[in-house]
Structures are given as structure tokens and as C-alpha cells.
mmCIF file of C-alpha atoms (C1' of nucleotides) in Angstrom:
data_model
loop_
_atom_site.group_PDB
_atom_site.id
_atom_site.type_symbol
_atom_site.label_atom_id
_atom_site.label_comp_id
_atom_site.label_asym_id
_atom_site.label_seq_id
_atom_site.Cartn_x
_atom_site.Cartn_y
_atom_site.Cartn_z
ATOM 1 C CA MET A 1 -0.969 -8.195 -0.580
ATOM 2 C CA LYS A 2 -0.065 -4.559 -0.660
ATOM 3 C CA LEU A 3 -2.200 -1.795 -2.077
ATOM 4 C CA THR A 4 -0.147 1.175 -3.172
ATOM 5 C CA THR A 5 -0.089 3.849 -5.836
ATOM 6 C CA ARG A 6 2.325 1.750 -7.872
ATOM 7 C CA GLY A 7 -0.329 -0.926 -8.234
ATOM 8 C CA ARG A 8 -2.782 1.721 -9.326
ATOM 9 C CA TYR A 9 -0.381 2.943 -12.002
ATOM 10 C CA ALA A 10 -0.009 -0.594 -13.293
ATOM 11 C CA VAL A 11 -3.753 -1.248 -13.364
ATOM 12 C CA THR A 12 -4.341 2.073 -15.089
ATOM 13 C CA ALA A 13 -1.694 1.318 -17.719
ATOM 14 C CA MET A 14 -3.047 -2.167 -18.336
ATOM 15 C CA LEU A 15 -6.539 -0.765 -18.628
ATOM 16 C CA ASP A 16 -5.263 1.733 -21.194
ATOM 17 C CA LEU A 17 -3.773 -1.181 -23.123
ATOM 18 C CA ALA A 18 -7.058 -3.064 -22.967
ATOM 19 C CA ILE A 19 -9.024 -0.051 -24.213
ATOM 20 C CA HIS A 20 -6.688 1.218 -26.924
ATOM 21 C CA GLY A 21 -4.918 -1.930 -28.004
ATOM 22 C CA GLY A 22 -7.352 -3.362 -30.542
ATOM 23 C CA GLY A 23 -5.037 -5.848 -32.219
ATOM 24 C CA GLN A 24 -2.252 -3.329 -32.772
ATOM 25 C CA PRO A 25 0.642 -2.889 -30.346
ATOM 26 C CA THR A 26 0.447 0.161 -28.118
ATOM 27 C CA THR A 27 3.503 2.283 -27.474
ATOM 28 C CA LEU A 28 4.565 3.110 -23.944
ATOM 29 C CA GLY A 29 4.890 6.683 -25.216
ATOM 30 C CA ASP A 30 1.175 6.702 -26.008
ATOM 31 C CA ILE A 31 0.258 5.371 -22.579
ATOM 32 C CA SER A 32 2.629 7.860 -21.004
ATOM 33 C CA ARG A 33 0.915 10.732 -22.830
ATOM 34 C CA ARG A 34 -2.638 9.557 -22.197
ATOM 35 C CA GLN A 35 -2.239 8.551 -18.556
ATOM 36 C CA GLU A 36 0.442 11.085 -17.669
ATOM 37 C CA ILE A 37 2.867 8.527 -16.265
ATOM 38 C CA SER A 38 6.577 9.010 -16.927
ATOM 39 C CA LEU A 39 7.913 6.867 -19.762
ATOM 40 C CA SER A 40 10.833 5.477 -17.775
ATOM 41 C CA TYR A 41 8.604 4.529 -14.910
ATOM 42 C CA LEU A 42 6.259 2.743 -17.304
ATOM 43 C CA GLU A 43 9.242 0.863 -18.701
ATOM 44 C CA GLN A 44 10.048 -0.441 -15.242
ATOM 45 C CA LEU A 45 6.469 -1.489 -14.623
ATOM 46 C CA PHE A 46 6.130 -3.205 -17.991
ATOM 47 C CA ALA A 47 9.395 -5.073 -17.494
ATOM 48 C CA LYS A 48 7.725 -6.711 -14.502
ATOM 49 C CA LEU A 49 4.417 -7.203 -16.286
ATOM 50 C CA ARG A 50 6.262 -8.917 -19.122
ATOM 51 C CA ARG A 51 8.177 -11.186 -16.731
ATOM 52 C CA GLU A 52 4.822 -12.298 -15.324
ATOM 53 C CA ASN A 53 3.510 -12.939 -18.835
ATOM 54 C CA LEU A 54 0.747 -10.376 -18.632
ATOM 55 C CA VAL A 55 1.927 -8.503 -21.727
ATOM 56 C CA VAL A 56 4.034 -9.277 -24.816
ATOM 57 C CA SER A 57 6.410 -6.811 -26.420
ATOM 58 C CA ILE A 58 7.166 -6.096 -30.073
ATOM 59 C CA ARG A 59 10.304 -4.136 -30.814
ATOM 60 C CA GLY A 60 11.087 -1.677 -33.546
ATOM 61 C CA PRO A 61 8.918 0.903 -35.328
ATOM 62 C CA GLY A 62 5.243 0.024 -35.127
ATOM 63 C CA GLY A 63 6.047 -2.051 -32.089
ATOM 64 C CA GLY A 64 4.840 -1.690 -28.540
ATOM 65 C CA TYR A 65 3.008 -3.814 -26.000
ATOM 66 C CA GLN A 66 -0.052 -6.017 -26.216
ATOM 67 C CA LEU A 67 -1.979 -7.933 -23.609
ATOM 68 C CA ALA A 68 -0.641 -11.464 -23.455
ATOM 69 C CA ARG A 69 -4.202 -12.799 -23.609
ATOM 70 C CA GLY A 70 -7.781 -11.582 -23.697
ATOM 71 C CA ASP A 71 -8.766 -8.848 -21.264
ATOM 72 C CA ALA A 72 -11.266 -11.252 -19.705
ATOM 73 C CA ALA A 73 -8.402 -13.506 -18.621
ATOM 74 C CA ILE A 74 -6.283 -10.876 -16.884
ATOM 75 C CA TYR A 75 -7.217 -10.070 -13.304
ATOM 76 C CA VAL A 76 -6.493 -7.066 -11.148
ATOM 77 C CA ALA A 77 -4.792 -9.198 -8.503
ATOM 78 C CA GLN A 78 -2.315 -10.533 -11.067
ATOM 79 C CA ILE A 79 -1.353 -7.013 -12.114
ATOM 80 C CA ILE A 80 -0.827 -5.825 -8.558
ATOM 81 C CA ASP A 81 1.120 -8.944 -7.621
ATOM 82 C CA ALA A 82 3.378 -8.463 -10.659
ATOM 83 C CA VAL A 83 4.515 -4.961 -9.738
ATOM 84 C CA ASP A 84 4.235 -5.004 -5.926
ATOM 85 C CA GLU A 85 6.167 -8.026 -4.837
ATOM 86 C CA SER A 86 4.394 -9.336 -1.802
ATOM 87 C CA ILE A 87 5.652 -8.810 1.712
ATOM 88 C CA ASP A 88 5.827 -11.504 4.351
ATOM 89 C CA ALA A 89 2.833 -10.604 6.470
ATOM 90 C CA THR A 90 3.616 -13.148 9.150
ATOM 91 C CA ASN A 91 6.690 -11.515 10.727
ATOM 92 C CA CYS A 92 7.807 -14.964 11.839
ATOM 93 C CA GLN A 93 8.031 -16.227 8.247
ATOM 94 C CA GLY A 94 5.334 -18.774 8.879
ATOM 95 C CA LYS A 95 7.763 -20.837 10.903
ATOM 96 C CA GLY A 96 5.639 -20.382 13.979
ATOM 97 C CA ASP A 97 8.620 -19.526 16.122
ATOM 98 C CA CYS A 98 6.834 -16.679 17.839
ATOM 99 C CA ASN A 99 7.418 -16.509 21.584
ATOM 100 C CA HIS A 100 3.772 -16.163 22.524
ATOM 101 C CA GLY A 101 1.040 -18.152 20.863
ATOM 102 C CA GLU A 102 -1.153 -15.114 20.484
ATOM 103 C CA VAL A 103 1.266 -13.317 18.244
ATOM 104 C CA CYS A 104 0.901 -15.973 15.608
ATOM 105 C CA LEU A 105 -2.826 -15.932 16.142
ATOM 106 C CA THR A 106 -3.155 -12.348 15.033
ATOM 107 C CA HIS A 107 -0.643 -12.864 12.291
ATOM 108 C CA HIS A 108 -2.666 -15.677 10.839
ATOM 109 C CA LEU A 109 -5.820 -13.670 11.140
ATOM 110 C CA TRP A 110 -4.225 -10.909 9.135
ATOM 111 C CA GLN A 111 -2.936 -13.408 6.609
ATOM 112 C CA ASP A 112 -6.455 -14.725 6.091
ATOM 113 C CA LEU A 113 -7.798 -11.218 5.746
ATOM 114 C CA SER A 114 -5.146 -10.466 3.171
ATOM 115 C CA ASP A 115 -6.030 -13.655 1.319
ATOM 116 C CA GLN A 116 -9.672 -12.650 1.176
ATOM 117 C CA ILE A 117 -8.799 -9.296 -0.372
ATOM 118 C CA HIS A 118 -6.602 -11.136 -2.829
ATOM 119 C CA ASN A 119 -9.412 -13.491 -3.751
ATOM 120 C CA PHE A 120 -11.684 -10.519 -4.155
ATOM 121 C CA LEU A 121 -9.334 -8.830 -6.640
ATOM 122 C CA SER A 122 -8.705 -12.151 -8.358
ATOM 123 C CA ASP A 123 -12.239 -12.108 -9.691
ATOM 124 C CA ILE A 124 -12.219 -8.681 -11.281
ATOM 125 C CA SER A 125 -10.817 -8.810 -14.817
ATOM 126 C CA LEU A 126 -9.715 -6.023 -17.113
ATOM 127 C CA ALA A 127 -12.778 -6.846 -19.221
ATOM 128 C CA ASP A 128 -14.953 -6.150 -16.175
ATOM 129 C CA LEU A 129 -13.363 -2.736 -15.785
ATOM 130 C CA VAL A 130 -13.515 -1.945 -19.490
ATOM 131 C CA SER A 131 -17.199 -2.790 -19.787
ATOM 132 C CA LYS A 132 -17.910 -0.828 -16.661
ATOM 133 C CA GLY A 133 -16.310 2.247 -18.174
ATOM 134 C CA SER A 134 -18.255 2.010 -21.401
ATOM 135 C CA HIS A 135 -21.559 1.639 -19.598
ATOM 136 C CA ASN A 136 -20.740 4.474 -17.238
ATOM 137 C CA GLY A 137 -22.810 2.829 -14.536
ATOM 138 C CA THR A 138 -22.081 2.172 -10.908
ATOM 139 C CA ARG A 139 -21.823 -1.596 -11.124
ATOM 140 C CA VAL A 140 -19.036 -3.813 -12.280
ATOM 141 C CA SER A 141 -20.439 -5.445 -15.370
ATOM 142 C CA GLY A 142 -19.092 -8.772 -16.450
ATOM 143 C CA LEU A 143 -19.878 -10.279 -13.103
ATOM 144 C CA THR A 144 -22.845 -12.566 -12.826
ATOM 145 C CA ASP A 145 -25.917 -11.343 -10.992
ATOM 146 C CA ALA A 146 -25.138 -13.723 -8.155
ATOM 147 C CA GLN A 147 -21.684 -12.227 -7.808
ATOM 148 C CA MET A 148 -23.121 -8.720 -7.843
ATOM 149 C CA VAL A 149 -25.336 -9.671 -4.937
ATOM 150 C CA SER A 150 -22.219 -10.896 -3.184
ATOM 151 C CA VAL A 151 -20.487 -7.602 -3.690
ATOM 152 C CA ARG A 152 -23.491 -5.793 -2.293
ATOM 153 C CA GLN A 153 -23.554 -8.007 0.780
ATOM 154 C CA LEU A 154 -19.894 -7.484 1.403
ATOM 155 C CA MET B 1 -7.667 2.933 0.636
ATOM 156 C CA LYS B 2 -4.126 1.863 1.319
ATOM 157 C CA LEU B 3 -3.015 -1.492 2.624
ATOM 158 C CA THR B 4 0.318 -1.322 4.432
ATOM 159 C CA THR B 5 2.101 -2.828 7.396
ATOM 160 C CA ARG B 6 1.051 0.134 9.517
ATOM 161 C CA GLY B 7 -2.608 -0.849 9.063
ATOM 162 C CA ARG B 8 -1.699 -4.394 10.049
ATOM 163 C CA TYR B 9 -0.035 -3.163 13.231
ATOM 164 C CA ALA B 10 -3.141 -1.176 14.100
ATOM 165 C CA VAL B 11 -5.508 -4.077 13.460
ATOM 166 C CA THR B 12 -3.272 -6.385 15.483
ATOM 167 C CA ALA B 13 -3.173 -3.947 18.398
ATOM 168 C CA MET B 14 -6.927 -3.420 18.335
ATOM 169 C CA LEU B 15 -7.453 -7.159 18.212
ATOM 170 C CA ASP B 16 -5.211 -7.515 21.251
ATOM 171 C CA LEU B 17 -7.367 -4.931 23.015
ATOM 172 C CA ALA B 18 -10.512 -6.816 22.058
ATOM 173 C CA ILE B 19 -9.133 -10.120 23.336
ATOM 174 C CA HIS B 20 -7.480 -8.951 26.557
ATOM 175 C CA GLY B 21 -9.535 -5.944 27.501
ATOM 176 C CA GLY B 22 -12.419 -7.518 29.373
ATOM 177 C CA GLY B 23 -13.774 -4.402 31.045
ATOM 178 C CA GLN B 24 -10.407 -3.301 32.391
ATOM 179 C CA PRO B 25 -8.189 -0.801 30.581
ATOM 180 C CA THR B 26 -5.230 -2.318 28.779
ATOM 181 C CA THR B 27 -1.820 -0.701 28.920
ATOM 182 C CA LEU B 28 0.111 0.078 25.764
ATOM 183 C CA GLY B 29 3.055 -1.498 27.530
ATOM 184 C CA ASP B 30 1.138 -4.801 27.686
ATOM 185 C CA ILE B 31 0.253 -4.646 24.010
ATOM 186 C CA SER B 32 3.829 -3.713 23.197
ATOM 187 C CA ARG B 33 5.111 -6.767 25.061
ATOM 188 C CA ARG B 34 2.536 -9.207 23.722
ATOM 189 C CA GLN B 35 2.596 -8.091 20.091
ATOM 190 C CA GLU B 36 6.219 -6.959 19.971
ATOM 191 C CA ILE B 37 5.456 -3.492 18.688
ATOM 192 C CA SER B 38 7.498 -0.576 19.998
ATOM 193 C CA LEU B 39 5.738 1.429 22.713
ATOM 194 C CA SER B 40 6.313 4.801 21.113
ATOM 195 C CA TYR B 41 5.019 3.573 17.793
ATOM 196 C CA LEU B 42 1.904 2.255 19.508
ATOM 197 C CA GLU B 43 1.438 5.640 21.128
ATOM 198 C CA GLN B 44 1.403 7.282 17.735
ATOM 199 C CA LEU B 45 -1.079 4.771 16.376
ATOM 200 C CA PHE B 46 -3.377 5.062 19.376
ATOM 201 C CA ALA B 47 -3.318 8.858 19.193
ATOM 202 C CA LYS B 48 -4.934 8.477 15.794
ATOM 203 C CA LEU B 49 -7.291 5.724 16.911
ATOM 204 C CA ARG B 50 -8.428 7.944 19.756
ATOM 205 C CA ARG B 51 -9.010 10.908 17.443
ATOM 206 C CA GLU B 52 -11.261 8.678 15.371
ATOM 207 C CA ASN B 53 -13.146 7.586 18.482
ATOM 208 C CA LEU B 54 -12.231 3.940 18.161
ATOM 209 C CA VAL B 55 -10.666 3.790 21.632
ATOM 210 C CA VAL B 56 -10.932 5.749 24.875
ATOM 211 C CA SER B 57 -8.013 6.462 27.166
ATOM 212 C CA ILE B 58 -7.761 6.478 30.954
ATOM 213 C CA ARG B 59 -4.738 8.174 32.441
ATOM 214 C CA GLY B 60 -2.803 7.435 35.561
ATOM 215 C CA PRO B 61 -2.016 4.176 37.314
ATOM 216 C CA GLY B 62 -4.448 1.436 36.413
ATOM 217 C CA GLY B 63 -5.225 3.362 33.260
ATOM 218 C CA GLY B 64 -4.822 2.353 29.661
ATOM 219 C CA TYR B 65 -6.978 2.044 26.608
ATOM 220 C CA GLN B 66 -10.375 0.489 26.017
ATOM 221 C CA LEU B 67 -12.404 -0.051 22.900
ATOM 222 C CA ALA B 68 -14.764 2.883 22.505
ATOM 223 C CA ARG B 69 -17.631 0.445 21.889
ATOM 224 C CA GLY B 70 -18.295 -3.251 21.507
ATOM 225 C CA ASP B 71 -15.955 -5.261 19.345
ATOM 226 C CA ALA B 72 -18.888 -6.121 17.077
ATOM 227 C CA ALA B 73 -19.249 -2.438 16.225
ATOM 228 C CA ILE B 74 -15.642 -1.751 15.217
ATOM 229 C CA TYR B 75 -14.683 -2.666 11.688
ATOM 230 C CA VAL B 76 -11.337 -3.352 10.101
ATOM 231 C CA ALA B 77 -11.855 -0.606 7.529
ATOM 232 C CA GLN B 78 -12.314 1.983 10.277
ATOM 233 C CA ILE B 79 -9.041 0.979 11.912
ATOM 234 C CA ILE B 80 -7.074 1.143 8.682
ATOM 235 C CA ASP B 81 -8.646 4.461 7.714
ATOM 236 C CA ALA B 82 -7.760 5.904 11.103
ATOM 237 C CA VAL B 83 -4.027 5.209 10.857
ATOM 238 C CA ASP B 84 -3.451 5.315 7.094
ATOM 239 C CA GLU B 85 -4.897 8.617 6.051
ATOM 240 C CA SER B 86 -6.292 8.050 2.603
ATOM 241 C CA ILE B 87 -4.527 9.224 -0.486
ATOM 242 C CA ASP B 88 -6.324 11.082 -3.253
ATOM 243 C CA ALA B 89 -6.645 8.307 -5.754
ATOM 244 C CA THR B 90 -8.000 10.612 -8.434
ATOM 245 C CA ASN B 91 -4.822 12.612 -9.139
ATOM 246 C CA CYS B 92 -7.057 15.455 -10.338
ATOM 247 C CA GLN B 93 -8.670 15.799 -6.910
ATOM 248 C CA GLY B 94 -12.046 14.828 -8.329
ATOM 249 C CA LYS B 95 -12.323 18.225 -9.967
ATOM 250 C CA GLY B 96 -12.431 16.593 -13.370
ATOM 251 C CA ASP B 97 -9.860 18.989 -14.762
ATOM 252 C CA CYS B 98 -7.970 16.280 -16.555
ATOM 253 C CA ASN B 99 -6.858 17.163 -20.058
ATOM 254 C CA HIS B 100 -8.154 13.996 -21.638
ATOM 255 C CA GLY B 101 -11.470 12.438 -20.764
ATOM 256 C CA GLU B 102 -9.970 8.995 -20.569
ATOM 257 C CA VAL B 103 -7.668 9.859 -17.703
ATOM 258 C CA CYS B 104 -10.608 10.527 -15.460
ATOM 259 C CA LEU B 105 -12.234 7.363 -16.729
ATOM 260 C CA THR B 106 -9.476 5.155 -15.377
ATOM 261 C CA HIS B 107 -9.201 7.216 -12.244
ATOM 262 C CA HIS B 108 -12.852 6.673 -11.467
ATOM 263 C CA LEU B 109 -12.570 2.993 -12.210
ATOM 264 C CA TRP B 110 -9.770 2.749 -9.685
ATOM 265 C CA GLN B 111 -11.755 4.777 -7.210
ATOM 266 C CA ASP B 112 -14.650 2.347 -7.515
ATOM 267 C CA LEU B 113 -12.333 -0.607 -7.086
ATOM 268 C CA SER B 114 -10.912 0.984 -3.987
ATOM 269 C CA ASP B 115 -14.431 1.566 -2.694
ATOM 270 C CA GLN B 116 -15.277 -2.091 -3.150
ATOM 271 C CA ILE B 117 -12.274 -3.176 -1.110
ATOM 272 C CA HIS B 118 -13.296 -0.641 1.483
ATOM 273 C CA ASN B 119 -16.833 -2.014 1.592
ATOM 274 C CA PHE B 120 -15.407 -5.481 1.930
ATOM 275 C CA LEU B 121 -13.340 -4.527 4.979
ATOM 276 C CA SER B 122 -16.235 -2.502 6.356
ATOM 277 C CA ASP B 123 -18.125 -5.674 7.078
ATOM 278 C CA ILE B 124 -15.486 -7.509 9.041
ATOM 279 C CA SER B 125 -15.617 -6.537 12.707
ATOM 280 C CA LEU B 126 -13.168 -7.165 15.519
ATOM 281 C CA ALA B 127 -15.730 -9.581 16.929
ATOM 282 C CA ASP B 128 -15.569 -11.559 13.677
ATOM 283 C CA LEU B 129 -11.790 -11.833 13.997
ATOM 284 C CA VAL B 130 -11.927 -12.689 17.701
ATOM 285 C CA SER B 131 -14.436 -15.479 17.209
ATOM 286 C CA LYS B 132 -12.469 -16.796 14.285
ATOM 287 C CA GLY B 133 -9.385 -17.064 16.419
ATOM 288 C CA SER B 134 -11.136 -18.920 19.204
ATOM 289 C CA HIS B 135 -12.640 -21.457 16.834
ATOM 290 C CA ASN B 136 -9.352 -21.933 15.035
ATOM 291 C CA GLY B 137 -11.186 -22.657 11.814
ATOM 292 C CA THR B 138 -10.685 -21.382 8.312
ATOM 293 C CA ARG B 139 -13.867 -19.342 8.080
ATOM 294 C CA VAL B 140 -14.683 -15.958 9.441
ATOM 295 C CA SER B 141 -17.323 -16.671 12.002
ATOM 296 C CA GLY B 142 -19.817 -14.033 12.864
ATOM 297 C CA LEU B 143 -20.836 -13.680 9.278
ATOM 298 C CA THR B 144 -24.079 -15.182 8.166
ATOM 299 C CA ASP B 145 -24.036 -18.279 5.998
ATOM 300 C CA ALA B 146 -25.155 -16.192 3.050
ATOM 301 C CA GLN B 147 -22.248 -13.870 3.533
ATOM 302 C CA MET B 148 -19.851 -16.783 3.783
ATOM 303 C CA VAL B 149 -21.097 -17.991 0.406
ATOM 304 C CA SER B 150 -20.363 -14.529 -0.883
ATOM 305 C CA VAL B 151 -16.831 -14.625 0.393
ATOM 306 C CA ARG B 152 -16.334 -17.976 -1.291
ATOM 307 C CA GLN B 153 -17.644 -16.635 -4.595
ATOM 308 C CA LEU B 154 -15.408 -13.634 -4.456
ATOM 309 C "C1'" DA C 1 5.046 13.181 46.661
ATOM 310 C "C1'" DA C 2 5.915 9.358 43.904
ATOM 311 C "C1'" DA C 3 4.655 6.149 40.627
ATOM 312 C "C1'" DT C 4 1.967 5.077 36.643
ATOM 313 C "C1'" DA C 5 0.480 5.799 32.241
ATOM 314 C "C1'" DC C 6 -1.171 8.657 28.661
ATOM 315 C "C1'" DC C 7 0.269 12.598 25.535
ATOM 316 C "C1'" DT C 8 3.105 15.387 22.326
ATOM 317 C "C1'" DG C 9 6.610 16.828 19.266
ATOM 318 C "C1'" DA C 10 11.025 16.481 17.264
ATOM 319 C "C1'" DG C 11 14.378 13.770 15.174
ATOM 320 C "C1'" DT C 12 16.169 9.726 12.303
ATOM 321 C "C1'" DA C 13 18.066 5.434 9.866
ATOM 322 C "C1'" DG C 14 16.335 2.674 6.451
ATOM 323 C "C1'" DT C 15 13.251 1.667 2.768
ATOM 324 C "C1'" DT C 16 10.118 2.690 -0.977
ATOM 325 C "C1'" DT C 17 8.322 5.634 -4.640
ATOM 326 C "C1'" DA C 18 8.531 7.736 -8.763
ATOM 327 C "C1'" DG C 19 11.107 9.185 -11.261
ATOM 328 C "C1'" DT C 20 15.849 10.767 -14.500
ATOM 329 C "C1'" DC C 21 19.752 9.611 -17.280
ATOM 330 C "C1'" DG C 22 22.547 7.204 -20.417
ATOM 331 C "C1'" DG C 23 23.258 3.860 -23.126
ATOM 332 C "C1'" DG C 24 22.127 -0.320 -25.566
ATOM 333 C "C1'" DA C 25 19.459 -4.013 -28.942
ATOM 334 C "C1'" DA C 26 15.910 -5.304 -32.213
ATOM 335 C "C1'" DT C 27 13.092 -4.058 -36.060
ATOM 336 C "C1'" DT C 28 11.297 -1.320 -39.889
ATOM 337 C "C1'" DG C 29 11.361 1.735 -43.860
ATOM 338 C "C1'" DT C 30 14.292 4.195 -47.365
ATOM 339 C "C1'" DA D 1 23.712 0.536 -45.316
ATOM 340 C "C1'" DC D 2 21.402 3.782 -42.446
ATOM 341 C "C1'" DA D 3 18.333 6.202 -39.780
ATOM 342 C "C1'" DA D 4 14.285 6.147 -37.042
ATOM 343 C "C1'" DT D 5 11.578 3.885 -33.783
ATOM 344 C "C1'" DT D 6 10.728 1.309 -29.918
ATOM 345 C "C1'" DC D 7 11.753 -1.888 -26.403
ATOM 346 C "C1'" DC D 8 15.356 -3.021 -22.905
ATOM 347 C "C1'" DC D 9 18.542 -2.460 -18.940
ATOM 348 C "C1'" DG D 10 21.135 -0.676 -15.116
ATOM 349 C "C1'" DA D 11 22.587 2.939 -12.291
ATOM 350 C "C1'" DC D 12 21.355 6.854 -9.859
ATOM 351 C "C1'" DT D 13 18.335 10.215 -6.991
ATOM 352 C "C1'" DA D 14 15.046 13.543 -4.551
ATOM 353 C "C1'" DA D 15 11.193 13.104 -1.946
ATOM 354 C "C1'" DA D 16 8.195 10.620 0.874
ATOM 355 C "C1'" DC D 17 7.090 7.118 4.085
ATOM 356 C "C1'" DT D 18 7.921 3.603 7.808
ATOM 357 C "C1'" DA D 19 8.980 2.321 12.135
ATOM 358 C "C1'" DC D 20 11.121 3.683 15.239
ATOM 359 C "C1'" DT D 21 13.887 6.551 19.466
ATOM 360 C "C1'" DC D 22 14.241 10.345 22.630
ATOM 361 C "C1'" DA D 23 12.910 13.872 25.659
ATOM 362 C "C1'" DG D 24 9.990 15.817 27.784
ATOM 363 C "C1'" DG D 25 5.328 16.898 29.326
ATOM 364 C "C1'" DT D 26 0.186 16.091 31.870
ATOM 365 C "C1'" DA D 27 -3.406 13.571 34.417
ATOM 366 C "C1'" DT D 28 -4.479 10.224 37.979
ATOM 367 C "C1'" DT D 29 -3.933 7.021 41.783
ATOM 368 C "C1'" DT D 30 -1.783 5.390 46.072
#
DNA sequence: AAATACCTGAGTAGTTTAGTCGGGAATTGT
DNA sequence: ACAATTCCCGACTAAACTACTCAGGTATTT
């Protein structure tokens, strides 16, 4: 799990799609203009998003991109994973061939930490972000009350 | 909030300090050997960790580094923030001078998301990671049962 | 005085980021 | 048929970042 600006670009673009893509395809040119991301860069990102089946493309005039499914079924973690191919956090490729036992200890600890962040982002959907924006509040709507409490505790 | 290999190095090194630094100062050379991180790179990281008052240094023979306070009072988020200076996620520097209102909308959404990850890592201390390692289990010990439920839900 | 260990800054090969550029291929409207 | 639109694809690139090395310091202990 990596958290870079590229992931942010992808999430922003997907969020733009979710907000402006009511049934009709949205052009990368439109997203580029609205979000001020270069068209060619968007093309690279959407090539990856399409390969991961997060969006579908329609060619020709009137074409563009659409979410591959409802915005409630697309999660932030999926978007980030699609554009930021994951790194091997273990440094010994999980083979456990580290010289000292403690090295692997810390590696595994980090792996678990990374997994927890991943799980965290795996429960925030585009719909959550969209509804949050429209309500202009400080909480992520779309989550249950119990989950909100969880977020607070963490 | 950025999540890179540099942050992982820093967390690993601090965890090594927490595990091996029982009262005595720990040498960067020791950490370098145990964790297989280059000495000079460690020096750069620890310069930043010291500036953020996460460690204290003792010079001369028998010197080294110590945690600036108990391992239960040092959190993963602090370590990562210390070495990975944060990027401005807003792109308009929070001045709200974006041309279109929607740009700032998505920027703030991302900011909030980033904050939530930050809050998440702000509640995992070195002590949590140390105790997890010693128990060799799959849960982060040191958290309350309620918090563990939260982690599961997220 | 000598050894230890932190401290600092400058440089650097390799990778990643965030693009540009140039050309295609599919689809639509005339 | 033809032009416009839009996705698609690969190669290239300046700038930044990563993970180092190197060369010297400075403080402290023996």
C-alpha cells in the first residue's frame, strides 16, 4: 500500500466521474478541464482503471468513460491499488530468508500495519465521498453509525 | 500524509530502538547492522526524528540514541510525519482560489480522507507494535477490545 | 590524545512522477 | 465517403524523490 499524489489524482478523477456521470459517458477532456489534470496523464490513469474493471469506455463522439458499477460498489482502496501497483513491503519477499529473526519481525509488523490501512480504505466507497460532499459536513456519510463510532475511536 | 518506504524505514528503526534500548543508548551502527539500513541514511532519518523530539542523542563513546519518552507515548503517525514532510494535498494551498468550486470540493474530500488515515495511525504506538511482536499473534495488542472491534469493522 | 559516536552538507545513480508528443482505431453525424 | 470526436497506445522527458556514499566536522569518554 502506497499513498502518493498519483492515487489522489485517480480518486479525484473517479469522484468527478461519480458526480458528473449521471448515465451519460464523461469525456476525459471534461475531467481534465474541471480537475485541472493533464489529458494525457488522465489517459494513462484510466487505462489502468479500465484494466482493473473500475470504469468502462465508449469510443467515438458522445463517448467517454463511465463507472463500471454503482458508486457504492467502488472503494477508494481499489482505485489506489489500480494506479499505484503495490510494492513488496517485506524486503525479503516473504520468503523469510532474513539473516536475523528480528528483521522479519519488523517487516511483518509493517505488513500488518499496511494491511490495516488497506482495510480502512476498502470500506470507503465513492458513494460515501459523494454524499459527504453534498452534505458539506465533517463526517463520512454512508457509513453506519457503528462504523462512525469506530472511526472516531481510531 | 504520505506512505512511502522511507516512513517504513523510520518506523522499523524506531521499533528497533524500542525493543533494544532498555535504558541504554543504542548506536545507529547497531540499528544499521540489525535492520540492514545504511548508516548514513539512518543518520539523516534520525536528524529529523531528533528535530521532532522523538529521540534524544548522546554523543561520544557509549552514546547513541534513546526514545525521547516511553514507547507507549510515541505513535506511528508522528514518526512518519517527522521523516516524510507532508505535501500540500489541496493544490490551491487551502486559499480556496480554485477557479471552479468543484475542484476545492474534491480537494477537501481528499484532505479529510488523509486526515482519517492520519488519525488511524495516530492511535498505534510503538508499545502496541512491540507487544504485538512478542505475542506473535495477529492482533495489535495494547488496544482495548472495543478498539479491536473497530479495527475489524474498518 | 585517541577512540567513539553523533552531526552536517554535498553529491549521485536509479527510480518515480507528471507530464508531452505523435500517431493510431473506433464511432458518430453529414 | 468523410470529417469530427474520443478513446487508445507507446515512446520520450524534465523534474523530483529515494536511498544512498563521501568527506569532513564536533562532543564525549577512556
